[in-house]
Amino acid sequence: DKGLAESTAGQDLALLSWHPAEGKFLVVRRPAGEPPSAYVRMDRTTPVWQLLEGWQPRAGFFRWSGPSARAALTRPEGARRFELVVNAGPSYIQYVRRGEVDVLLNGQPIGHAEFTREGWQTVSFDLAPAPPGPVEVTFRARPEIRTGPDNKLVFGAPIGAFGFVTAPSGRGARS
């Protein structure tokens, strides 16, 4: 829902989703006043209220961004790296040949990634020291993919996860 973050700010929020194969509801909850998480995975537990603009519905374990997409995160104390996980499937690579994503935090570029081979890929960017707190991350993806009637559906990159990492690269600890 466009404007979900703004329209529910300061309120308790719960997202209910039915999963027929499991025969149960999944509830993802944000208590009023809780800051955004530092790391977002595109699965059934995605805090959709953190996805501000430019996102398509979830497709399994990833979500298509638009050519530009924004999200809210909280930078934790000691964050050293920012991580981006992309699902560069065969049809994506066949279509774009080379996908590119620029990542910005609060409007400042922190990294550029290129995807030329198939498969799930994780890239990370070193971060300059900065205080902890709320940040806005922007993804700018190229080339844009147009499809649907009259090419009105526009896609950017197939993003599986993103966020701050406090441990050195390769150690696996996520905030």
Tab-separated table of N, CA and C in Angstrom:
chain	number	residue	atom	x	y	z
A	1	ASP	N	0.839	-1.172	0.000
A	1	ASP	CA	0.000	0.000	0.000
A	1	ASP	C	0.885	1.235	0.000
A	2	LYS	N	0.720	2.058	-1.000
A	2	LYS	CA	1.491	3.300	-1.045
A	2	LYS	C	1.104	4.171	0.138
A	3	GLY	N	2.094	4.726	0.793
A	3	GLY	CA	1.847	5.589	1.929
A	3	GLY	C	1.608	4.863	3.234
A	4	LEU	N	1.831	3.548	3.277
A	4	LEU	CA	1.596	2.775	4.493
A	4	LEU	C	2.449	3.289	5.651
A	5	ALA	N	3.722	3.547	5.402
A	5	ALA	CA	4.615	4.010	6.471
A	5	ALA	C	4.114	5.320	7.058
A	6	GLU	N	3.720	6.246	6.204
A	6	GLU	CA	3.270	7.543	6.683
A	6	GLU	C	1.906	7.454	7.367
A	7	SER	N	0.996	6.693	6.796
A	7	SER	CA	-0.362	6.649	7.332
A	7	SER	C	-0.461	5.855	8.629
A	8	THR	N	0.537	5.029	8.957
A	8	THR	CA	0.484	4.227	10.182
A	8	THR	C	1.559	4.628	11.185
A	9	ALA	N	2.262	5.712	10.936
A	9	ALA	CA	3.325	6.152	11.839
A	9	ALA	C	2.773	6.328	13.249
A	10	GLY	N	3.487	5.793	14.230
A	10	GLY	CA	3.093	5.937	15.624
A	10	GLY	C	1.957	5.030	16.051
A	11	GLN	N	1.548	4.093	15.203
A	11	GLN	CA	0.452	3.186	15.529
A	11	GLN	C	0.946	1.748	15.567
A	12	ASP	N	0.258	0.915	16.353
A	12	ASP	CA	0.493	-0.526	16.263
A	12	ASP	C	0.063	-0.963	14.871
A	13	LEU	N	0.780	-1.922	14.326
A	13	LEU	CA	0.444	-2.398	12.998
A	13	LEU	C	0.675	-3.899	12.955
A	14	ALA	N	-0.255	-4.621	12.347
A	14	ALA	CA	-0.095	-6.062	12.178
A	14	ALA	C	-0.451	-6.419	10.743
A	15	LEU	N	0.359	-7.266	10.144
A	15	LEU	CA	0.104	-7.776	8.805
A	15	LEU	C	-0.234	-9.249	8.947
A	16	LEU	N	-1.432	-9.624	8.503
A	16	LEU	CA	-1.884	-11.006	8.563
A	16	LEU	C	-1.842	-11.591	7.164
A	17	SER	N	-1.255	-12.763	7.025
A	17	SER	CA	-1.274	-13.420	5.717
A	17	SER	C	-1.592	-14.899	5.906
A	18	TRP	N	-2.457	-15.398	5.040
A	18	TRP	CA	-2.901	-16.780	5.083
A	18	TRP	C	-2.016	-17.617	4.176
A	19	HIS	N	-1.572	-18.754	4.665
A	19	HIS	CA	-0.722	-19.668	3.893
A	19	HIS	C	-1.432	-21.013	3.817
A	20	PRO	N	-2.164	-21.243	2.697
A	20	PRO	CA	-2.988	-22.441	2.571
A	20	PRO	C	-2.194	-23.739	2.704
A	21	ALA	N	-0.988	-23.806	2.147
A	21	ALA	CA	-0.203	-25.042	2.208
A	21	ALA	C	0.103	-25.435	3.656
A	22	GLU	N	0.278	-24.433	4.515
A	22	GLU	CA	0.575	-24.700	5.918
A	22	GLU	C	-0.675	-24.677	6.779
A	23	GLY	N	-1.779	-24.177	6.215
A	23	GLY	CA	-3.026	-24.102	6.951
A	23	GLY	C	-2.972	-23.161	8.136
A	24	LYS	N	-2.248	-22.053	7.996
A	24	LYS	CA	-2.158	-21.131	9.128
A	24	LYS	C	-1.928	-19.695	8.667
A	25	PHE	N	-2.204	-18.796	9.604
A	25	PHE	CA	-1.923	-17.381	9.417
A	25	PHE	C	-0.518	-17.090	9.918
A	26	LEU	N	0.117	-16.145	9.272
A	26	LEU	CA	1.371	-15.603	9.773
A	26	LEU	C	1.083	-14.159	10.143
A	27	VAL	N	1.553	-13.752	11.308
A	27	VAL	CA	1.353	-12.391	11.765
A	27	VAL	C	2.720	-11.730	11.898
A	28	VAL	N	2.884	-10.603	11.230
A	28	VAL	CA	4.074	-9.775	11.368
A	28	VAL	C	3.592	-8.488	12.024
A	29	ARG	N	4.204	-8.145	13.156
A	29	ARG	CA	3.697	-7.035	13.960
A	29	ARG	C	4.770	-5.974	14.190
A	30	ARG	N	4.313	-4.709	14.187
A	30	ARG	CA	5.163	-3.591	14.574
A	30	ARG	C	4.452	-2.838	15.690
A	31	PRO	N	5.015	-2.905	16.908
A	31	PRO	CA	4.429	-2.113	17.991
A	31	PRO	C	4.610	-0.622	17.717
A	32	ALA	N	3.692	0.179	18.218
A	32	ALA	CA	3.769	1.632	18.051
A	32	ALA	C	5.108	2.138	18.562
A	33	GLY	N	5.731	2.998	17.790
A	33	GLY	CA	6.987	3.606	18.200
A	33	GLY	C	8.229	2.764	17.970
A	34	GLU	N	8.067	1.534	17.504
A	34	GLU	CA	9.246	0.685	17.262
A	34	GLU	C	9.996	1.206	16.036
A	35	PRO	N	11.320	1.380	16.152
A	35	PRO	CA	12.076	1.870	14.995
A	35	PRO	C	12.156	0.801	13.901
A	36	PRO	N	12.444	1.202	12.685
A	36	PRO	CA	12.617	0.220	11.610
A	36	PRO	C	13.768	-0.736	11.931
A	37	SER	N	13.693	-1.926	11.387
A	37	SER	CA	14.778	-2.885	11.579
A	37	SER	C	16.002	-2.445	10.765
A	38	ALA	N	17.127	-3.063	11.050
A	38	ALA	CA	18.382	-2.732	10.379
A	38	ALA	C	18.604	-3.581	9.135
A	39	TYR	N	17.868	-4.692	9.019
A	39	TYR	CA	18.068	-5.623	7.913
A	39	TYR	C	16.705	-6.146	7.488
A	40	VAL	N	16.445	-6.193	6.190
A	40	VAL	CA	15.154	-6.639	5.658
A	40	VAL	C	15.365	-7.813	4.726
A	41	ARG	N	14.628	-8.887	4.983
A	41	ARG	CA	14.598	-10.048	4.087
A	41	ARG	C	13.238	-10.065	3.386
A	42	MET	N	13.256	-10.362	2.099
A	42	MET	CA	12.013	-10.392	1.328
A	42	MET	C	11.401	-11.788	1.413
A	43	ASP	N	10.738	-12.034	2.518
A	43	ASP	CA	10.055	-13.304	2.727
A	43	ASP	C	8.719	-13.002	3.396
A	44	ARG	N	8.107	-13.980	4.013
A	44	ARG	CA	6.800	-13.763	4.638
A	44	ARG	C	6.866	-12.824	5.839
A	45	THR	N	8.071	-12.604	6.366
A	45	THR	CA	8.203	-11.749	7.548
A	45	THR	C	8.647	-10.331	7.204
A	46	THR	N	8.684	-9.981	5.942
A	46	THR	CA	9.129	-8.649	5.530
A	46	THR	C	8.303	-7.566	6.229
A	47	PRO	N	8.968	-6.616	6.874
A	47	PRO	CA	8.238	-5.486	7.457
A	47	PRO	C	7.861	-4.507	6.347
A	48	VAL	N	6.740	-4.782	5.692
A	48	VAL	CA	6.358	-4.030	4.495
A	48	VAL	C	6.210	-2.531	4.756
A	49	TRP	N	5.977	-2.136	5.992
A	49	TRP	CA	5.872	-0.716	6.326
A	49	TRP	C	7.205	-0.003	6.163
A	50	GLN	N	8.306	-0.748	6.035
A	50	GLN	CA	9.615	-0.147	5.791
A	50	GLN	C	9.889	0.067	4.306
A	51	LEU	N	9.080	-0.534	3.432
A	51	LEU	CA	9.239	-0.381	1.989
A	51	LEU	C	8.444	0.856	1.571
A	52	LEU	N	9.130	1.941	1.343
A	52	LEU	CA	8.476	3.228	1.179
A	52	LEU	C	7.907	3.463	-0.210
A	53	GLU	N	8.658	3.097	-1.252
A	53	GLU	CA	8.228	3.450	-2.609
A	53	GLU	C	9.002	2.607	-3.615
A	54	GLY	N	8.317	2.199	-4.691
A	54	GLY	CA	9.000	1.555	-5.802
A	54	GLY	C	9.151	0.054	-5.683
A	55	TRP	N	8.259	-0.631	-4.977
A	55	TRP	CA	8.373	-2.079	-4.767
A	55	TRP	C	7.175	-2.812	-5.346
A	56	GLN	N	7.428	-3.981	-5.912
A	56	GLN	CA	6.373	-4.860	-6.392
A	56	GLN	C	6.036	-5.863	-5.282
A	57	PRO	N	4.912	-6.580	-5.411
A	57	PRO	CA	4.599	-7.626	-4.428
A	57	PRO	C	5.696	-8.697	-4.395
A	58	ARG	N	5.781	-9.372	-3.260
A	58	ARG	CA	6.790	-10.413	-3.078
A	58	ARG	C	6.583	-11.535	-4.088
A	59	ALA	N	7.702	-12.075	-4.588
A	59	ALA	CA	7.685	-13.206	-5.523
A	59	ALA	C	8.581	-14.299	-4.925
A	60	GLY	N	8.035	-15.084	-4.041
A	60	GLY	CA	8.857	-16.092	-3.369
A	60	GLY	C	9.745	-15.423	-2.330
A	61	PHE	N	11.053	-15.500	-2.538
A	61	PHE	CA	12.000	-14.939	-1.582
A	61	PHE	C	12.716	-13.706	-2.117
A	62	PHE	N	12.067	-13.014	-3.006
A	62	PHE	CA	12.589	-11.731	-3.468
A	62	PHE	C	11.412	-10.847	-3.848
A	63	ARG	N	11.732	-9.607	-4.117
A	63	ARG	CA	10.726	-8.620	-4.498
A	63	ARG	C	11.372	-7.733	-5.556
A	64	TRP	N	10.678	-7.528	-6.662
A	64	TRP	CA	11.197	-6.626	-7.684
A	64	TRP	C	11.126	-5.196	-7.190
A	65	SER	N	12.221	-4.495	-7.366
A	65	SER	CA	12.197	-3.050	-7.151
A	65	SER	C	11.771	-2.418	-8.469
A	66	GLY	N	11.440	-1.163	-8.402
A	66	GLY	CA	11.298	-0.384	-9.617
A	66	GLY	C	12.678	0.123	-10.000
A	67	PRO	N	12.787	0.932	-11.047
A	67	PRO	CA	14.079	1.520	-11.379
A	67	PRO	C	14.641	2.333	-10.212
A	68	SER	N	13.751	2.861	-9.382
A	68	SER	CA	14.149	3.523	-8.142
A	68	SER	C	13.219	3.017	-7.050
A	69	ALA	N	13.800	2.609	-5.914
A	69	ALA	CA	13.002	2.124	-4.787
A	69	ALA	C	13.625	2.643	-3.497
A	70	ARG	N	12.754	2.930	-2.525
A	70	ARG	CA	13.228	3.457	-1.247
A	70	ARG	C	12.715	2.592	-0.101
A	71	ALA	N	13.504	2.560	0.983
A	71	ALA	CA	13.103	1.834	2.186
A	71	ALA	C	13.669	2.540	3.410
A	72	ALA	N	13.024	2.324	4.545
A	72	ALA	CA	13.479	2.882	5.817
A	72	ALA	C	14.207	1.801	6.598
A	73	LEU	N	15.333	2.159	7.179
A	73	LEU	CA	16.109	1.258	8.029
A	73	LEU	C	16.592	2.036	9.250
A	74	THR	N	17.082	1.299	10.232
A	74	THR	CA	17.776	1.911	11.353
A	74	THR	C	19.227	1.461	11.291
A	75	ARG	N	20.124	2.425	11.240
A	75	ARG	CA	21.551	2.101	11.259
A	75	ARG	C	21.942	1.808	12.709
A	76	PRO	N	22.450	0.593	12.969
A	76	PRO	CA	22.834	0.270	14.343
A	76	PRO	C	24.212	0.836	14.693
A	77	GLU	N	24.466	0.932	15.958
A	77	GLU	CA	25.789	1.324	16.446
A	77	GLU	C	26.811	0.336	15.889
A	78	GLY	N	27.908	0.836	15.366
A	78	GLY	CA	28.990	-0.030	14.895
A	78	GLY	C	28.778	-0.649	13.528
A	79	ALA	N	27.766	-0.212	12.773
A	79	ALA	CA	27.547	-0.776	11.435
A	79	ALA	C	28.758	-0.477	10.560
A	80	ARG	N	29.352	-1.523	9.999
A	80	ARG	CA	30.556	-1.371	9.179
A	80	ARG	C	30.321	-1.589	7.697
A	81	ARG	N	29.241	-2.328	7.390
A	81	ARG	CA	28.992	-2.677	6.001
A	81	ARG	C	27.492	-2.633	5.733
A	82	PHE	N	27.183	-2.450	4.446
A	82	PHE	CA	25.803	-2.536	3.979
A	82	PHE	C	25.768	-3.674	2.978
A	83	GLU	N	24.783	-4.544	3.098
A	83	GLU	CA	24.701	-5.739	2.261
A	83	GLU	C	23.456	-5.688	1.377
A	84	LEU	N	23.613	-6.180	0.155
A	84	LEU	CA	22.515	-6.281	-0.808
A	84	LEU	C	22.533	-7.684	-1.395
A	85	VAL	N	21.384	-8.356	-1.367
A	85	VAL	CA	21.251	-9.702	-1.931
A	85	VAL	C	20.308	-9.616	-3.122
A	86	VAL	N	20.770	-10.106	-4.278
A	86	VAL	CA	19.990	-10.035	-5.517
A	86	VAL	C	19.806	-11.440	-6.079
A	87	ASN	N	18.602	-11.721	-6.581
A	87	ASN	CA	18.285	-12.993	-7.219
A	87	ASN	C	18.362	-12.806	-8.735
A	88	ALA	N	19.557	-12.951	-9.269
A	88	ALA	CA	19.766	-12.770	-10.709
A	88	ALA	C	19.437	-14.082	-11.427
A	89	GLY	N	18.148	-14.325	-11.588
A	89	GLY	CA	17.693	-15.554	-12.242
A	89	GLY	C	18.041	-15.575	-13.724
A	90	PRO	N	17.906	-16.756	-14.353
A	90	PRO	CA	18.269	-16.898	-15.766
A	90	PRO	C	17.545	-15.926	-16.693
A	91	SER	N	16.235	-15.721	-16.480
A	91	SER	CA	15.507	-14.815	-17.383
A	91	SER	C	15.943	-13.366	-17.175
A	92	TYR	N	16.288	-12.997	-15.948
A	92	TYR	CA	16.779	-11.645	-15.683
A	92	TYR	C	18.092	-11.402	-16.427
A	93	ILE	N	19.047	-12.310	-16.283
A	93	ILE	CA	20.350	-12.149	-16.941
A	93	ILE	C	20.201	-12.207	-18.456
A	94	GLN	N	19.349	-13.110	-18.945
A	94	GLN	CA	19.129	-13.197	-20.393
A	94	GLN	C	18.570	-11.884	-20.936
A	95	TYR	N	17.673	-11.266	-20.192
A	95	TYR	CA	17.038	-10.034	-20.654
A	95	TYR	C	17.968	-8.825	-20.552
A	96	VAL	N	18.621	-8.652	-19.394
A	96	VAL	CA	19.402	-7.431	-19.183
A	96	VAL	C	20.879	-7.570	-19.565
A	97	ARG	N	21.368	-8.802	-19.615
A	97	ARG	CA	22.804	-9.081	-19.853
A	97	ARG	C	23.676	-8.586	-18.703
A	98	ARG	N	23.493	-7.335	-18.305
A	98	ARG	CA	24.221	-6.792	-17.160
A	98	ARG	C	23.270	-5.888	-16.384
A	99	GLY	N	22.900	-6.337	-15.176
A	99	GLY	CA	22.082	-5.507	-14.300
A	99	GLY	C	22.988	-4.698	-13.392
A	100	GLU	N	22.580	-3.490	-13.101
A	100	GLU	CA	23.365	-2.621	-12.227
A	100	GLU	C	22.459	-2.040	-11.154
A	101	VAL	N	23.017	-1.908	-9.946
A	101	VAL	CA	22.284	-1.286	-8.845
A	101	VAL	C	23.219	-0.333	-8.115
A	102	ASP	N	22.781	0.899	-7.966
A	102	ASP	CA	23.472	1.871	-7.126
A	102	ASP	C	22.707	1.937	-5.813
A	103	VAL	N	23.455	2.027	-4.706
A	103	VAL	CA	22.851	2.084	-3.376
A	103	VAL	C	23.221	3.417	-2.741
A	104	LEU	N	22.216	4.104	-2.210
A	104	LEU	CA	22.424	5.391	-1.547
A	104	LEU	C	21.839	5.331	-0.141
A	105	LEU	N	22.518	5.944	0.809
A	105	LEU	CA	21.989	6.104	2.165
A	105	LEU	C	21.790	7.585	2.412
A	106	ASN	N	20.568	7.949	2.735
A	106	ASN	CA	20.217	9.362	2.933
A	106	ASN	C	20.698	10.218	1.770
A	107	GLY	N	20.564	9.696	0.553
A	107	GLY	CA	20.904	10.430	-0.656
A	107	GLY	C	22.368	10.406	-1.045
A	108	GLN	N	23.221	9.778	-0.231
A	108	GLN	CA	24.657	9.728	-0.519
A	108	GLN	C	25.033	8.353	-1.063
A	109	PRO	N	25.701	8.274	-2.206
A	109	PRO	CA	26.080	6.977	-2.774
A	109	PRO	C	27.054	6.233	-1.858
A	110	ILE	N	26.773	4.932	-1.671
A	110	ILE	CA	27.706	4.094	-0.901
A	110	ILE	C	28.273	2.954	-1.731
A	111	GLY	N	27.658	2.649	-2.881
A	111	GLY	CA	28.187	1.556	-3.672
A	111	GLY	C	27.431	1.313	-4.958
A	112	HIS	N	28.091	0.556	-5.815
A	112	HIS	CA	27.571	0.188	-7.136
A	112	HIS	C	27.847	-1.301	-7.321
A	113	ALA	N	26.860	-2.037	-7.802
A	113	ALA	CA	27.032	-3.474	-8.042
A	113	ALA	C	26.571	-3.812	-9.447
A	114	GLU	N	27.255	-4.783	-10.055
A	114	GLU	CA	26.871	-5.274	-11.373
A	114	GLU	C	26.609	-6.770	-11.281
A	115	PHE	N	25.599	-7.222	-12.020
A	115	PHE	CA	25.198	-8.620	-12.014
A	115	PHE	C	25.189	-9.130	-13.444
A	116	THR	N	26.119	-10.020	-13.753
A	116	THR	CA	26.251	-10.544	-15.119
A	116	THR	C	26.131	-12.061	-15.166
A	117	ARG	N	26.008	-12.696	-14.015
A	117	ARG	CA	25.872	-14.155	-13.997
A	117	ARG	C	24.630	-14.532	-13.211
A	118	GLU	N	24.136	-15.737	-13.469
A	118	GLU	CA	22.918	-16.215	-12.827
A	118	GLU	C	23.177	-16.629	-11.382
A	119	GLY	N	22.133	-16.505	-10.574
A	119	GLY	CA	22.172	-17.021	-9.214
A	119	GLY	C	21.996	-15.944	-8.160
A	120	TRP	N	21.776	-16.402	-6.936
A	120	TRP	CA	21.698	-15.505	-5.798
A	120	TRP	C	23.080	-14.929	-5.554
A	121	GLN	N	23.158	-13.614	-5.421
A	121	GLN	CA	24.452	-12.956	-5.224
A	121	GLN	C	24.344	-11.931	-4.108
A	122	THR	N	25.370	-11.924	-3.277
A	122	THR	CA	25.436	-10.973	-2.172
A	122	THR	C	26.620	-10.060	-2.385
A	123	VAL	N	26.351	-8.766	-2.335
A	123	VAL	CA	27.421	-7.772	-2.417
A	123	VAL	C	27.348	-6.935	-1.149
A	124	SER	N	28.492	-6.433	-0.736
A	124	SER	CA	28.472	-5.565	0.439
A	124	SER	C	29.408	-4.396	0.213
A	125	PHE	N	29.101	-3.322	0.907
A	125	PHE	CA	29.827	-2.069	0.738
A	125	PHE	C	30.326	-1.608	2.101
A	126	ASP	N	31.588	-1.189	2.158
A	126	ASP	CA	32.130	-0.605	3.379
A	126	ASP	C	31.434	0.721	3.648
A	127	LEU	N	31.219	1.003	4.914
A	127	LEU	CA	30.566	2.243	5.305
A	127	LEU	C	31.525	3.147	6.055
A	128	ALA	N	31.426	4.423	5.788
A	128	ALA	CA	32.148	5.412	6.581
A	128	ALA	C	31.466	5.491	7.947
A	129	PRO	N	32.209	5.827	8.991
A	129	PRO	CA	31.571	5.967	10.306
A	129	PRO	C	30.448	6.999	10.259
A	130	ALA	N	29.369	6.685	10.954
A	130	ALA	CA	28.220	7.580	11.031
A	130	ALA	C	27.439	7.231	12.289
A	131	PRO	N	26.702	8.171	12.814
A	131	PRO	CA	25.932	7.880	14.027
A	131	PRO	C	24.802	6.900	13.742
A	132	PRO	N	24.404	6.145	14.766
A	132	PRO	CA	23.265	5.248	14.593
A	132	PRO	C	21.974	6.063	14.475
A	133	GLY	N	20.965	5.426	13.911
A	133	GLY	CA	19.662	6.083	13.817
A	133	GLY	C	18.965	5.785	12.516
A	134	PRO	N	17.841	6.454	12.273
A	134	PRO	CA	17.042	6.194	11.075
A	134	PRO	C	17.762	6.654	9.807
A	135	VAL	N	17.652	5.848	8.767
A	135	VAL	CA	18.197	6.202	7.457
A	135	VAL	C	17.206	5.780	6.379
A	136	GLU	N	17.346	6.410	5.229
A	136	GLU	CA	16.572	6.002	4.061
A	136	GLU	C	17.548	5.439	3.050
A	137	VAL	N	17.268	4.226	2.591
A	137	VAL	CA	18.096	3.618	1.557
A	137	VAL	C	17.351	3.738	0.235
A	138	THR	N	18.104	4.072	-0.815
A	138	THR	CA	17.547	4.166	-2.162
A	138	THR	C	18.319	3.221	-3.059
A	139	PHE	N	17.597	2.468	-3.868
A	139	PHE	CA	18.198	1.587	-4.870
A	139	PHE	C	17.855	2.161	-6.239
A	140	ARG	N	18.867	2.321	-7.072
A	140	ARG	CA	18.646	2.756	-8.457
A	140	ARG	C	19.145	1.639	-9.365
A	141	ALA	N	18.210	1.014	-10.058
A	141	ALA	CA	18.520	-0.160	-10.876
A	141	ALA	C	18.475	0.181	-12.362
A	142	ARG	N	19.401	-0.408	-13.110
A	142	ARG	CA	19.460	-0.259	-14.562
A	142	ARG	C	19.802	-1.616	-15.177
A	143	PRO	N	19.381	-1.890	-16.352
A	143	PRO	CA	18.378	-1.146	-17.114
A	143	PRO	C	16.996	-1.431	-16.546
A	144	GLU	N	16.059	-0.568	-16.842
A	144	GLU	CA	14.697	-0.860	-16.416
A	144	GLU	C	14.112	-1.904	-17.355
A	145	ILE	N	13.235	-2.707	-16.818
A	145	ILE	CA	12.582	-3.771	-17.583
A	145	ILE	C	11.118	-3.382	-17.734
A	146	ARG	N	10.670	-3.278	-18.971
A	146	ARG	CA	9.271	-2.918	-19.240
A	146	ARG	C	8.550	-4.137	-19.792
A	147	THR	N	7.357	-4.353	-19.276
A	147	THR	CA	6.572	-5.502	-19.699
A	147	THR	C	5.090	-5.194	-19.516
A	148	GLY	N	4.252	-6.147	-19.855
A	148	GLY	CA	2.812	-5.978	-19.678
A	148	GLY	C	2.193	-5.210	-20.824
A	149	PRO	N	0.877	-4.998	-20.717
A	149	PRO	CA	0.170	-4.241	-21.752
A	149	PRO	C	0.770	-2.845	-21.905
A	150	ASP	N	1.120	-2.526	-23.116
A	150	ASP	CA	1.698	-1.210	-23.433
A	150	ASP	C	2.982	-0.908	-22.660
A	151	ASN	N	3.672	-1.946	-22.212
A	151	ASN	CA	4.929	-1.788	-21.466
A	151	ASN	C	4.789	-0.869	-20.249
A	152	LYS	N	3.631	-0.920	-19.582
A	152	LYS	CA	3.405	-0.037	-18.439
A	152	LYS	C	3.961	-0.590	-17.129
A	153	LEU	N	4.242	-1.887	-17.054
A	153	LEU	CA	4.862	-2.446	-15.852
A	153	LEU	C	6.363	-2.238	-15.960
A	154	VAL	N	6.954	-1.617	-14.945
A	154	VAL	CA	8.379	-1.294	-14.987
A	154	VAL	C	9.063	-1.912	-13.767
A	155	PHE	N	10.116	-2.672	-14.033
A	155	PHE	CA	10.863	-3.364	-12.981
A	155	PHE	C	12.312	-2.894	-12.991
A	156	GLY	N	12.949	-3.049	-11.847
A	156	GLY	CA	14.360	-2.697	-11.712
A	156	GLY	C	15.207	-3.927	-11.438
A	157	ALA	N	15.362	-4.276	-10.154
A	157	ALA	CA	16.215	-5.400	-9.760
A	157	ALA	C	15.446	-6.355	-8.850
A	158	PRO	N	15.752	-7.659	-8.922
A	158	PRO	CA	15.106	-8.657	-8.065
A	158	PRO	C	15.855	-8.767	-6.727
A	159	ILE	N	15.394	-8.029	-5.724
A	159	ILE	CA	16.111	-7.909	-4.456
A	159	ILE	C	15.576	-8.913	-3.434
A	160	GLY	N	16.509	-9.659	-2.835
A	160	GLY	CA	16.163	-10.672	-1.840
A	160	GLY	C	16.332	-10.204	-0.408
A	161	ALA	N	17.254	-9.286	-0.170
A	161	ALA	CA	17.493	-8.775	1.183
A	161	ALA	C	18.418	-7.573	1.097
A	162	PHE	N	18.429	-6.787	2.168
A	162	PHE	CA	19.360	-5.662	2.252
A	162	PHE	C	19.404	-5.170	3.688
A	163	GLY	N	20.531	-4.560	4.036
A	163	GLY	CA	20.606	-3.944	5.353
A	163	GLY	C	22.020	-3.840	5.881
A	164	PHE	N	22.097	-3.423	7.127
A	164	PHE	CA	23.376	-3.167	7.781
A	164	PHE	C	23.948	-4.434	8.385
A	165	VAL	N	25.266	-4.533	8.302
A	165	VAL	CA	25.999	-5.663	8.858
A	165	VAL	C	27.037	-5.075	9.803
A	166	THR	N	27.065	-5.579	11.042
A	166	THR	CA	28.004	-5.035	12.017
A	166	THR	C	29.307	-5.817	12.067
A	167	ALA	N	29.270	-7.104	11.708
A	167	ALA	CA	30.488	-7.921	11.759
A	167	ALA	C	31.304	-7.697	10.505
A	168	PRO	N	32.611	-7.931	10.557
A	168	PRO	CA	33.430	-7.840	9.358
A	168	PRO	C	32.901	-8.776	8.269
A	169	SER	N	33.162	-8.460	7.010
A	169	SER	CA	32.710	-9.251	5.874
A	169	SER	C	33.059	-10.712	6.053
A	170	GLY	N	32.099	-11.586	5.750
A	170	GLY	CA	32.340	-13.019	5.825
A	170	GLY	C	32.025	-13.635	7.177
A	171	ARG	N	31.706	-12.822	8.172
A	171	ARG	CA	31.432	-13.356	9.512
A	171	ARG	C	29.952	-13.661	9.719
A	172	GLY	N	29.115	-13.088	8.864
A	172	GLY	CA	27.712	-13.477	8.858
A	172	GLY	C	26.800	-12.807	9.873
A	173	ALA	N	27.299	-12.024	10.812
A	173	ALA	CA	26.405	-11.399	11.788
A	173	ALA	C	25.700	-10.213	11.163
A	174	ARG	N	24.379	-10.234	11.229
A	174	ARG	CA	23.586	-9.129	10.689
A	174	ARG	C	22.911	-8.431	11.852
A	175	SER	N	22.699	-7.178	11.675
A	175	SER	CA	22.013	-6.415	12.724
A	175	SER	C	20.527	-6.555	12.540
